[in-house]
XYZ file of C-alpha atoms in Angstrom:
673
model
C -6.138 8.177 -36.651
C -9.159 5.906 -36.110
C -7.177 2.723 -36.063
C -3.549 1.827 -35.733
C -1.061 -0.742 -34.560
C 1.032 -0.757 -31.416
C 3.394 -3.721 -31.291
C 1.176 -6.673 -32.185
C -2.016 -4.897 -31.084
C -4.504 -3.273 -33.472
C -6.240 -0.422 -31.697
C -9.204 1.724 -32.743
C -11.216 4.430 -31.035
C -13.086 7.670 -31.382
C -14.069 10.703 -29.292
C -17.744 11.357 -29.936
C -18.422 14.662 -28.235
C -18.193 16.809 -25.118
C -21.604 17.275 -23.490
C -22.834 20.469 -21.924
C -22.245 18.931 -18.500
C -18.579 18.438 -19.535
C -18.929 14.670 -20.044
C -16.463 13.457 -22.666
C -17.783 10.385 -24.513
C -16.179 7.951 -26.910
C -15.161 4.350 -27.483
C -11.991 2.315 -27.907
C -11.163 -1.350 -28.501
C -8.331 -3.711 -29.340
C -9.198 -5.609 -32.504
C -6.589 -8.301 -31.831
C -7.802 -8.833 -28.246
C -11.514 -7.936 -28.223
C -12.017 -9.324 -24.720
C -9.767 -6.584 -23.297
C -11.214 -3.423 -21.838
C -8.791 -0.609 -22.576
C -7.751 2.063 -20.113
C -8.149 5.564 -21.579
C -6.186 8.637 -20.544
C -7.883 12.015 -20.972
C -5.575 14.874 -21.965
C -6.264 18.601 -21.658
C -3.636 20.798 -23.272
C -1.313 17.785 -23.439
C -1.579 16.970 -19.714
C -3.269 13.833 -18.429
C -6.157 14.980 -16.227
C -7.956 11.677 -15.750
C -8.261 8.044 -16.626
C -11.237 5.780 -17.261
C -12.022 2.313 -18.580
C -13.690 1.740 -21.965
C -16.120 -0.969 -20.863
C -19.629 0.529 -21.316
C -21.894 -1.202 -23.838
C -22.498 0.784 -27.014
C -25.046 -0.716 -29.365
C -23.822 1.425 -32.261
C -20.296 0.093 -31.772
C -21.527 -3.497 -31.669
C -23.677 -2.898 -34.754
C -20.508 -1.698 -36.500
C -19.056 -5.200 -36.008
C -16.741 -4.416 -33.118
C -16.880 -7.366 -30.707
C -19.524 -7.298 -28.008
C -19.766 -3.515 -28.108
C -18.640 -3.042 -24.510
C -16.026 -0.456 -25.425
C -17.667 2.856 -24.585
C -16.534 5.394 -22.019
C -17.733 8.618 -20.478
C -15.608 10.825 -18.248
C -16.459 14.152 -16.651
C -13.783 16.766 -17.315
C -12.781 18.612 -14.134
C -13.605 22.299 -14.241
C -10.218 23.022 -12.646
C -8.478 21.675 -15.780
C -10.416 23.939 -18.155
C -8.614 27.206 -17.514
C -9.406 30.350 -19.432
C -8.054 30.378 -22.941
C -7.934 27.859 -25.741
C -8.369 24.248 -24.635
C -7.158 21.176 -26.548
C -8.855 17.911 -25.624
C -7.638 14.468 -26.634
C -7.678 10.845 -25.423
C -5.260 7.999 -25.822
C -4.967 4.351 -24.893
C -3.010 4.192 -21.636
C 0.493 2.829 -21.935
C 0.668 3.631 -25.639
C 1.020 6.630 -27.950
C -2.225 5.760 -29.723
C -4.544 8.794 -29.860
C -8.241 8.272 -30.422
C -9.704 9.867 -33.515
C -11.507 13.131 -32.891
C -9.225 15.303 -30.719
C -10.590 18.824 -30.806
C -9.909 22.364 -29.660
C -12.220 24.867 -27.999
C -11.504 28.544 -28.408
C -11.289 30.832 -25.397
C -14.688 32.510 -25.949
C -16.403 29.179 -26.565
C -14.779 27.663 -23.469
C -15.958 30.584 -21.348
C -19.480 30.109 -22.706
C -19.386 26.359 -22.030
C -18.219 26.901 -18.446
C -20.918 29.492 -17.856
C -23.519 27.095 -19.217
C -22.198 24.297 -17.027
C -22.279 26.526 -13.936
C -25.879 27.479 -14.664
C -26.914 23.860 -15.212
C -25.153 22.791 -12.028
C -26.808 25.546 -10.024
C -30.218 24.735 -11.495
C -29.697 21.080 -10.652
C -28.644 21.911 -7.098
C -31.615 24.265 -6.671
C -33.949 21.633 -8.040
C -32.690 18.807 -5.907
C -31.369 20.601 -2.840
C -33.155 18.554 -0.222
C -33.789 19.562 3.353
C -33.206 15.953 4.321
C -29.838 15.413 6.062
C -29.620 11.808 4.869
C -30.017 12.859 1.239
C -27.548 15.706 1.750
C -24.983 13.295 3.216
C -25.396 10.985 0.198
C -24.994 13.920 -2.195
C -21.824 14.872 -0.309
C -20.431 11.354 -0.770
C -21.105 11.492 -4.518
C -19.431 14.897 -4.839
C -16.430 13.724 -2.858
C -16.013 10.662 -5.096
C -15.972 12.970 -8.127
C -13.241 15.109 -6.564
C -15.533 18.034 -5.707
C -14.705 18.428 -2.049
C -16.012 21.969 -1.565
C -19.395 21.106 -3.072
C -19.591 17.970 -0.942
C -18.694 19.759 2.253
C -21.342 22.388 1.600
C -23.882 19.535 1.712
C -22.378 18.238 4.932
C -22.535 21.628 6.584
C -26.194 21.895 5.647
C -26.915 18.324 6.827
C -25.367 19.045 10.220
C -27.232 22.340 10.493
C -30.433 20.314 10.146
C -29.263 17.444 12.346
C -26.070 18.122 14.358
C -25.759 14.447 15.276
C -26.376 12.897 11.876
C -24.366 9.671 11.858
C -23.341 9.578 8.192
C -22.409 13.259 7.998
C -20.299 13.054 11.151
C -18.508 9.961 9.897
C -17.737 11.589 6.533
C -16.214 14.629 8.223
C -14.126 12.570 10.619
C -12.980 10.289 7.816
C -11.791 13.314 5.849
C -9.789 14.513 8.850
C -8.199 11.076 9.306
C -7.449 10.900 5.568
C -5.195 13.948 5.848
C -3.588 12.752 9.082
C -5.434 15.073 11.445
C -6.516 12.539 14.042
C -6.921 15.295 16.652
C -9.545 16.986 14.507
C -11.336 13.679 13.953
C -11.355 13.203 17.733
C -12.955 16.638 18.192
C -15.617 15.863 15.608
C -16.599 12.577 17.225
C -16.494 14.056 20.732
C -18.762 16.915 19.672
C -21.185 14.455 18.118
C -21.104 12.229 21.228
C -21.900 15.259 23.388
C -24.985 15.883 21.262
C -26.000 12.226 21.201
C -24.464 10.469 24.199
C -26.385 7.289 23.476
C -24.851 6.807 20.031
C -22.175 4.123 20.454
C -20.647 4.828 17.033
C -19.543 8.326 18.074
C -17.790 7.122 21.222
C -16.239 4.307 19.291
C -15.060 6.751 16.596
C -13.497 9.020 19.229
C -11.532 6.058 20.599
C -10.361 5.149 17.113
C -9.187 8.731 16.512
C -7.419 8.598 19.876
C -5.562 5.479 18.793
C -4.514 7.197 15.550
C -2.896 9.900 17.693
C -0.669 7.232 19.224
C -2.654 6.832 22.457
C -3.352 3.106 22.060
C -3.440 2.356 25.783
C -6.025 5.071 26.399
C -8.072 3.804 23.469
C -8.002 0.232 24.789
C -9.054 1.453 28.229
C -11.957 3.324 26.657
C -12.895 0.217 24.736
C -12.993 -1.797 27.942
C -15.380 0.803 29.378
C -17.635 0.499 26.353
C -17.629 -3.287 26.704
C -18.655 -2.994 30.335
C -21.578 -0.773 29.331
C -22.725 -2.563 26.181
C -21.202 -6.029 26.382
C -18.570 -7.577 24.124
C -20.507 -6.960 20.891
C -19.050 -8.314 17.616
C -18.432 -4.748 16.454
C -16.393 -3.853 19.544
C -14.469 -7.141 19.376
C -13.730 -6.565 15.720
C -12.246 -3.174 16.515
C -10.222 -4.585 19.431
C -8.618 -7.165 17.125
C -7.835 -4.526 14.526
C -6.307 -2.126 17.053
C -4.178 -4.784 18.731
C -2.896 -5.970 15.353
C -2.235 -2.388 14.214
C 0.072 -1.738 17.168
C 1.741 -5.148 16.915
C 0.381 -6.801 20.064
C -0.092 -9.979 18.103
C -0.507 -12.489 20.946
C -3.360 -10.473 22.375
C -4.837 -9.936 18.917
C -4.783 -13.669 18.193
C -6.347 -14.521 21.544
C -9.068 -11.906 21.044
C -9.760 -13.074 17.478
C -10.004 -16.732 18.417
C -12.265 -16.009 21.386
C -14.484 -13.692 19.338
C -15.021 -16.182 16.480
C -15.770 -18.927 18.995
C -18.409 -16.699 20.653
C -19.921 -15.469 17.370
C -19.173 -18.145 14.738
C -21.492 -16.636 12.123
C -19.994 -13.134 12.108
C -18.149 -12.838 8.797
C -16.105 -9.743 9.668
C -14.768 -11.277 12.861
C -13.476 -14.227 10.837
C -11.986 -11.883 8.230
C -10.129 -9.970 10.951
C -8.970 -13.220 12.496
C -7.622 -14.417 9.143
C -5.508 -11.246 8.707
C -4.109 -11.747 12.204
C -3.426 -15.456 11.769
C -1.712 -14.742 8.460
C 0.793 -12.461 10.180
C 1.507 -14.399 13.344
C -0.589 -17.542 13.668
C 0.269 -21.175 13.179
C -0.362 -22.962 9.888
C -3.048 -25.129 11.499
C -4.922 -22.169 12.976
C -4.672 -20.252 9.725
C -6.199 -23.052 7.670
C -8.885 -23.688 10.271
C -9.809 -20.023 10.119
C -9.914 -19.986 6.331
C -12.183 -23.020 6.072
C -14.577 -21.632 8.694
C -15.147 -18.157 7.265
C -18.928 -17.949 6.754
C -20.180 -16.174 3.627
C -23.665 -15.171 2.536
C -23.126 -12.367 -0.006
C -21.151 -11.931 -3.201
C -18.929 -9.328 -1.502
C -18.122 -11.792 1.287
C -17.352 -14.525 -1.216
C -14.938 -12.151 -2.929
C -13.149 -11.363 0.319
C -12.864 -15.014 1.261
C -11.410 -15.796 -2.164
C -8.958 -12.923 -1.688
C -7.967 -14.510 1.635
C -7.302 -17.821 -0.129
C -5.086 -15.953 -2.568
C -3.235 -14.238 0.299
C -2.546 -17.626 1.880
C -1.216 -18.996 -1.421
C 0.978 -15.892 -1.838
C 2.321 -16.284 1.702
C 3.308 -19.837 0.730
C 4.994 -18.467 -2.419
C 2.491 -20.305 -4.690
C 2.148 -17.473 -7.182
C 0.139 -19.278 -9.866
C -2.463 -20.287 -7.293
C -2.442 -16.793 -5.766
C -3.074 -15.193 -9.140
C -5.938 -17.565 -9.932
C -7.660 -16.866 -6.618
C -7.134 -13.099 -6.871
C -8.570 -13.040 -10.380
C -11.578 -15.088 -9.247
C -12.116 -12.609 -6.413
C -11.844 -9.677 -8.829
C -14.550 -11.211 -11.010
C -16.830 -11.049 -7.956
C -15.750 -7.591 -6.763
C -13.609 -5.500 -9.131
C -13.797 -2.483 -6.787
C -11.758 -4.041 -3.964
C -8.744 -1.745 -3.492
C -6.650 -4.345 -1.680
C -7.409 -6.907 -4.365
C -6.271 -4.612 -7.179
C -3.001 -4.024 -5.327
C -2.533 -7.773 -4.824
C -3.107 -8.447 -8.528
C -0.608 -5.750 -9.473
C 1.955 -7.241 -7.085
C 1.582 -10.847 -8.310
C 1.554 -9.865 -11.990
C 4.725 -7.874 -11.424
C 6.335 -10.992 -9.952
C 5.337 -12.841 -13.132
C 6.706 -9.941 -15.254
C 3.321 -9.155 -16.765
C 4.121 -5.429 -16.585
C 1.102 -4.346 -18.626
C -1.198 -6.290 -16.330
C 0.535 -4.923 -13.227
C 0.113 -1.352 -14.498
C -3.527 -1.938 -15.310
C -4.357 -3.145 -11.808
C -2.282 -0.426 -10.179
C -4.113 2.191 -12.250
C -7.384 0.646 -11.145
C -6.320 0.798 -7.508
C -5.465 4.491 -7.894
C -8.835 5.136 -9.540
C -10.591 3.565 -6.577
C -8.473 5.670 -4.187
C -8.652 8.861 -6.245
C -10.960 10.827 -3.962
C -8.827 10.190 -0.860
C -5.584 10.885 -2.729
C -6.942 14.175 -4.070
C -7.993 15.126 -0.550
C -4.449 14.575 0.694
C -2.982 16.409 -2.266
C -1.235 13.239 -3.436
C -0.380 12.426 -7.017
C -2.535 10.050 -9.054
C 0.578 9.064 -10.998
C 1.268 5.410 -10.249
C 5.002 5.964 -10.760
C 5.041 7.775 -7.404
C 4.337 4.478 -5.602
C 6.677 1.635 -4.729
C 4.903 -0.743 -7.118
C 4.956 1.867 -9.877
C 8.672 2.490 -9.394
C 9.356 -1.223 -9.500
C 7.338 -1.605 -12.702
C 9.318 1.273 -14.225
C 12.641 -0.228 -13.111
C 11.738 -3.685 -14.424
C 10.699 -2.174 -17.758
C 14.019 -0.382 -18.328
C 15.682 -3.485 -19.751
C 13.039 -5.083 -21.965
C 15.275 -8.004 -22.905
C 15.871 -8.946 -19.263
C 12.173 -8.564 -18.500
C 11.195 -10.767 -21.452
C 13.689 -13.403 -20.348
C 12.346 -13.325 -16.803
C 8.769 -13.584 -18.033
C 9.680 -16.714 -19.964
C 11.557 -18.205 -17.037
C 8.631 -17.590 -14.665
C 6.657 -20.250 -16.555
C 9.242 -22.955 -15.775
C 9.551 -25.053 -12.580
C 11.595 -23.390 -9.849
C 14.558 -25.782 -10.035
C 14.883 -25.162 -13.770
C 15.002 -21.402 -13.244
C 17.930 -21.339 -10.816
C 20.938 -21.473 -13.128
C 19.546 -19.093 -15.793
C 18.541 -16.637 -13.049
C 21.982 -16.824 -11.442
C 23.511 -16.045 -14.828
C 21.181 -13.041 -15.248
C 22.141 -11.788 -11.776
C 25.832 -11.940 -12.713
C 25.190 -10.222 -16.049
C 22.975 -7.441 -14.635
C 24.141 -6.807 -11.039
C 22.331 -3.458 -10.816
C 18.924 -4.914 -11.696
C 16.514 -5.825 -8.885
C 14.253 -8.009 -11.052
C 16.560 -11.023 -11.607
C 17.830 -10.761 -8.039
C 14.330 -10.958 -6.563
C 13.445 -13.750 -9.000
C 16.460 -15.789 -7.908
C 15.593 -15.518 -4.213
C 11.965 -16.417 -4.983
C 12.988 -19.444 -7.060
C 15.254 -20.678 -4.283
C 12.373 -20.373 -1.836
C 10.002 -22.224 -4.158
C 12.634 -24.912 -4.812
C 12.970 -25.389 -1.029
C 16.655 -24.467 -1.003
C 16.509 -22.322 2.135
C 17.639 -24.894 4.677
C 19.978 -23.363 7.256
C 23.475 -24.759 7.843
C 25.528 -23.385 10.750
C 28.770 -21.567 10.092
C 31.995 -23.511 10.736
C 33.158 -23.832 14.332
C 35.123 -20.782 15.384
C 33.282 -18.336 13.085
C 32.471 -15.033 14.856
C 28.981 -15.154 16.434
C 26.289 -12.507 16.224
C 26.892 -10.112 19.157
C 24.124 -9.879 21.765
C 23.430 -6.214 21.128
C 20.161 -4.698 19.862
C 20.470 -1.425 17.976
C 17.708 1.002 16.951
C 17.596 4.461 15.376
C 15.350 7.481 15.879
C 16.465 10.752 14.394
C 15.558 12.954 17.392
C 16.932 12.627 20.955
C 13.350 12.607 22.284
C 11.061 9.855 21.070
C 7.235 9.774 20.926
C 5.620 7.622 23.607
C 4.302 5.052 21.170
C 7.741 4.643 19.546
C 9.362 4.333 22.978
C 6.887 1.588 23.868
C 7.821 -0.364 20.746
C 11.529 0.023 21.499
C 10.983 -1.075 25.097
C 9.501 -4.373 23.902
C 12.996 -5.381 22.716
C 14.465 -4.698 26.119
C 11.683 -6.568 27.921
C 11.905 -9.673 25.732
C 15.718 -9.876 25.657
C 17.221 -9.311 29.114
C 20.476 -10.940 28.038
C 21.094 -8.388 25.269
C 22.630 -4.925 25.491
C 20.383 -2.224 23.979
C 21.455 0.960 22.191
C 19.453 3.806 20.658
C 21.052 6.208 18.210
C 19.766 9.576 17.047
C 20.878 11.481 13.954
C 23.734 13.291 15.711
C 25.028 10.084 17.335
C 24.826 8.200 14.018
C 26.899 10.896 12.300
C 29.511 10.738 15.046
C 29.612 6.947 14.914
C 30.118 6.844 11.148
C 32.770 9.590 11.292
C 34.720 7.618 13.902
C 34.483 4.217 12.233
C 34.542 4.797 8.446
C 36.345 6.783 5.763
C 34.833 10.088 4.652
C 32.749 8.797 1.663
C 30.457 6.901 4.061
C 29.795 9.996 6.157
C 29.412 12.039 2.995
C 26.684 9.683 1.751
C 24.907 9.774 5.125
C 24.919 13.564 5.217
C 24.083 13.975 1.554
C 20.706 12.263 1.715
C 17.850 14.289 3.203
C 15.496 11.338 3.521
C 15.555 10.098 7.109
C 14.625 6.549 6.083
C 17.622 6.497 3.776
C 19.864 7.802 6.551
C 18.667 4.925 8.710
C 19.397 2.469 5.872
C 22.990 3.687 5.542
C 23.552 3.775 9.283
C 22.287 0.236 9.910
C 24.652 -1.173 7.275
C 27.591 0.789 8.695
C 26.851 -0.255 12.268
C 26.449 -3.944 11.427
C 29.555 -3.984 9.248
C 31.584 -2.386 12.041
C 30.270 -4.294 15.048
C 27.539 -6.718 14.075
C 24.584 -7.386 16.327
C 20.852 -6.995 15.792
C 19.227 -4.021 14.101
C 15.459 -3.442 14.164
C 13.324 -0.592 12.908
C 11.784 1.772 15.433
C 8.284 0.644 14.378
C 8.955 -3.058 15.024
C 7.645 -4.768 18.153
C 9.490 -7.760 19.630
C 7.144 -10.653 20.491
C 9.603 -13.411 21.453
C 13.136 -13.752 22.719
C 15.739 -13.490 19.981
C 17.259 -16.676 21.318
C 14.260 -18.536 19.895
C 14.533 -16.756 16.530
C 18.246 -16.662 15.664
C 19.666 -20.075 14.718
C 22.787 -21.228 16.552
C 25.782 -20.796 14.259
C 24.218 -17.993 12.196
C 26.402 -15.190 10.831
C 23.655 -13.340 8.906
C 19.903 -13.549 9.514
C 17.496 -11.839 7.128
C 13.812 -12.253 6.291
C 12.183 -12.648 2.888
C 9.280 -10.338 2.147
C 7.033 -9.399 -0.779
C 8.341 -10.009 -4.312
C 10.782 -12.526 -2.832
C 13.063 -9.700 -1.749
C 15.232 -9.550 1.366
C 13.790 -7.244 4.034
C 16.007 -4.829 5.900
C 13.784 -3.776 8.825
C 15.292 -6.646 10.873
C 18.893 -7.791 10.378
C 21.170 -9.834 12.641
C 24.811 -10.231 11.633
C 28.348 -10.991 12.683
C 30.796 -8.100 12.240
C 31.937 -7.461 8.665
C 29.628 -9.893 6.885
C 30.503 -9.746 3.139
C 26.874 -9.265 2.011
C 26.483 -6.174 4.220
C 29.923 -4.865 3.238
C 28.933 -5.105 -0.430
C 25.603 -3.398 0.284
C 27.326 -0.556 2.150
C 29.812 -0.001 -0.682
C 27.014 0.012 -3.254
C 24.769 2.525 -1.458
C 27.657 4.869 -0.626
C 28.722 4.876 -4.277
C 25.157 5.392 -5.526
C 24.272 8.231 -3.152
C 27.553 10.066 -3.678
C 27.168 10.014 -7.454
C 23.661 11.451 -7.122
C 21.360 8.502 -7.798
C 17.816 9.426 -6.790
C 15.727 6.277 -6.748
C 13.237 5.790 -3.918
C 14.881 4.524 -0.698
C 13.333 1.063 -1.018
C 15.243 0.485 -4.248
C 18.386 2.545 -3.639
C 19.242 1.815 0.005
C 16.611 -0.535 1.397
C 15.266 -4.014 0.508
C 16.044 -3.561 -3.192
C 19.730 -2.935 -2.470
C 19.928 -5.814 0.029
C 18.205 -8.150 -2.446
C 20.682 -7.317 -5.222
C 23.780 -7.784 -3.044
C 22.479 -11.003 -1.501
C 21.603 -12.443 -4.916
C 25.054 -11.539 -6.245
C 26.631 -13.296 -3.279
C 24.571 -16.439 -3.936
C 25.046 -16.370 -7.710
C 28.819 -16.078 -7.332
C 29.049 -19.340 -5.376
C 26.290 -21.356 -7.077
C 22.674 -21.765 -6.019
C 22.548 -25.271 -4.653
C 21.469 -23.832 -1.310
C 22.336 -21.184 1.228
C 25.973 -20.866 2.303
C 26.795 -21.882 5.898
C 25.795 -19.266 8.451
C 23.185 -17.532 6.291
C 19.545 -17.774 7.386
C 16.780 -16.310 5.196
C 13.639 -16.538 7.287
C 10.219 -16.901 5.768
C 8.183 -13.781 6.539
C 5.740 -15.802 8.662
C 8.645 -17.251 10.632
C 9.761 -13.744 11.454
C 6.172 -12.624 12.059
C 5.799 -14.982 14.986
C 8.683 -13.236 16.759
C 8.680 -9.700 15.334
C 5.674 -7.571 14.406
C 7.089 -5.353 11.684
C 5.806 -1.959 10.584
C 3.509 -1.323 13.544
C 1.400 1.810 13.573
C 2.865 4.869 15.254
C 1.434 8.378 15.134
C 4.490 9.836 13.388
C 3.517 7.980 10.228
C 0.544 10.253 9.611
C 2.114 13.433 11.001
C 3.657 14.295 7.621
C 0.180 14.692 6.098
C -0.927 17.455 8.450
C 0.281 20.234 6.205
C -2.330 19.204 3.634
C -5.447 21.240 2.968
C -7.665 21.631 6.004
C -11.154 20.157 5.758
C -13.533 23.087 5.391
C -16.658 21.456 6.760
C -14.800 19.647 9.541
C -13.279 22.936 10.682
C -16.775 24.424 10.815
C -18.196 21.583 12.885
C -17.617 22.545 16.503
C -19.379 21.673 19.756
C -22.238 23.995 20.759
């Protein structure tokens, strides 16, 4: 069909032709919303093999009376998708069943002829342009890599390094590929080999230190950085990396001090201010954060876009979602290729229940990350991500989603009662639960009231989990920060075997059955933390959290349950402090045990993690009315927690799981002489 209707939208589009270089061309537009630029999915034999945006100007389309004519698209079909045999090619508007007019089939003999022609053209082109200039070869490699042609790109890199073994761009591309698949050791070898060839090149020594840090050797990397600073001075580049590394491993006080000193010494260095803002946002004071934001110097469009994104991040951290969206959209108008910005737009639009908009931005983020994801062998399907799963879950009940979208336009205080009613009506849905917690935050109903006198206190015990008896050095260092900052607390570490024994001794068999049934170690940790806190109470922190302050300064006197509020308005579960048997945690434990034992298979975040905790907390609040938090319950703002706990710090185990991915051909070939 050339035109059709999907819901209230009138769509039209056409596939023009497939060029001899395998470029598929066409156009598509929405007659009822001509300002929109549609996302187009390319299908080969019924399988989606790619996605592109119909936003290229076509004079013929404009002459035909279709808006401004900016509805064209061109997408190169991957050779890998054009297997021998008959090939059916089609295109549709993403998120709909609307197929563009002009789907066509290519017979097996014709397909073989087309592929042979393409191979000849490609070879002729390579022969014609194959430069003996390593800089040009490195740029060709980058272009091939962005198109998903890793082998072709790495052939250019091998040739570039044969001509110039210390070529800066080629070395960086190889090392970046190794890091992208989690092989920090290989990246270290690449940079070390390059530094041996060119000992005066600071970038190679710097890169080796960065790769060392990615292996979990942060202290060695920092020592190496100090040596570089003694040789070359505290350059803005080295200071920028110091701030990033310190923040990455959760040493926030040092990161803040370094960032503030660096911006004072070099007040016109944009990237130092940008790094400082990210650090202040996590752990700085409100005054320092605003001072930083107002002082960020900008001279280019790209820098203006980043500063506007920072303004949006500040608004989001203050739960001002309308302002955050406006700033993010303004930043996107300046730089639509900012990966972090596309993710932020998807996140905020999800919170406003604009699911189509959230999908669009998430698709755009995946397009921008496509080359790296292909390299790691990761799916380009957005439903494999947390945001994608949340979009899918929110979309299951269209009526609830529509109701939430309407409520999101009303002032926070007016949303509370309708949201509480939705939570009671749909207890298994995360969307109304997260919306209720967000509305309470925006309505300033999070004031803490101590539990009545005589209520059981939170025990002074810190508990952590690591599945193996032996822990990596970087994980042990993070755990030790809790001991160092809290001398008045007992400290316990549990491994998988100890957790099983604890649950078996304290709980009926269904709890142990659920723990043993799940194969995901993060989900095991989720179940264990709930069981432990229900049985004994105390403090539970993730193994990748660093303690920055004494818990005495963080936990309010008279608290019986202390949680933190994170993205989407949800309740985080990486840090929990509780009295024994708190009803919210009991309800959460019952829910996850039931869900796992009946075979539910949602991602851990939704099934056993923050999603679960958000639903049970919202049900607890909705059952008693939402005039404020009940006595004893503290729901910390994420920046409140961030000044005492650095959550989700880097540790080398987080990239270890990627090392089974495809090895980097060119990187493997690049060895020291």
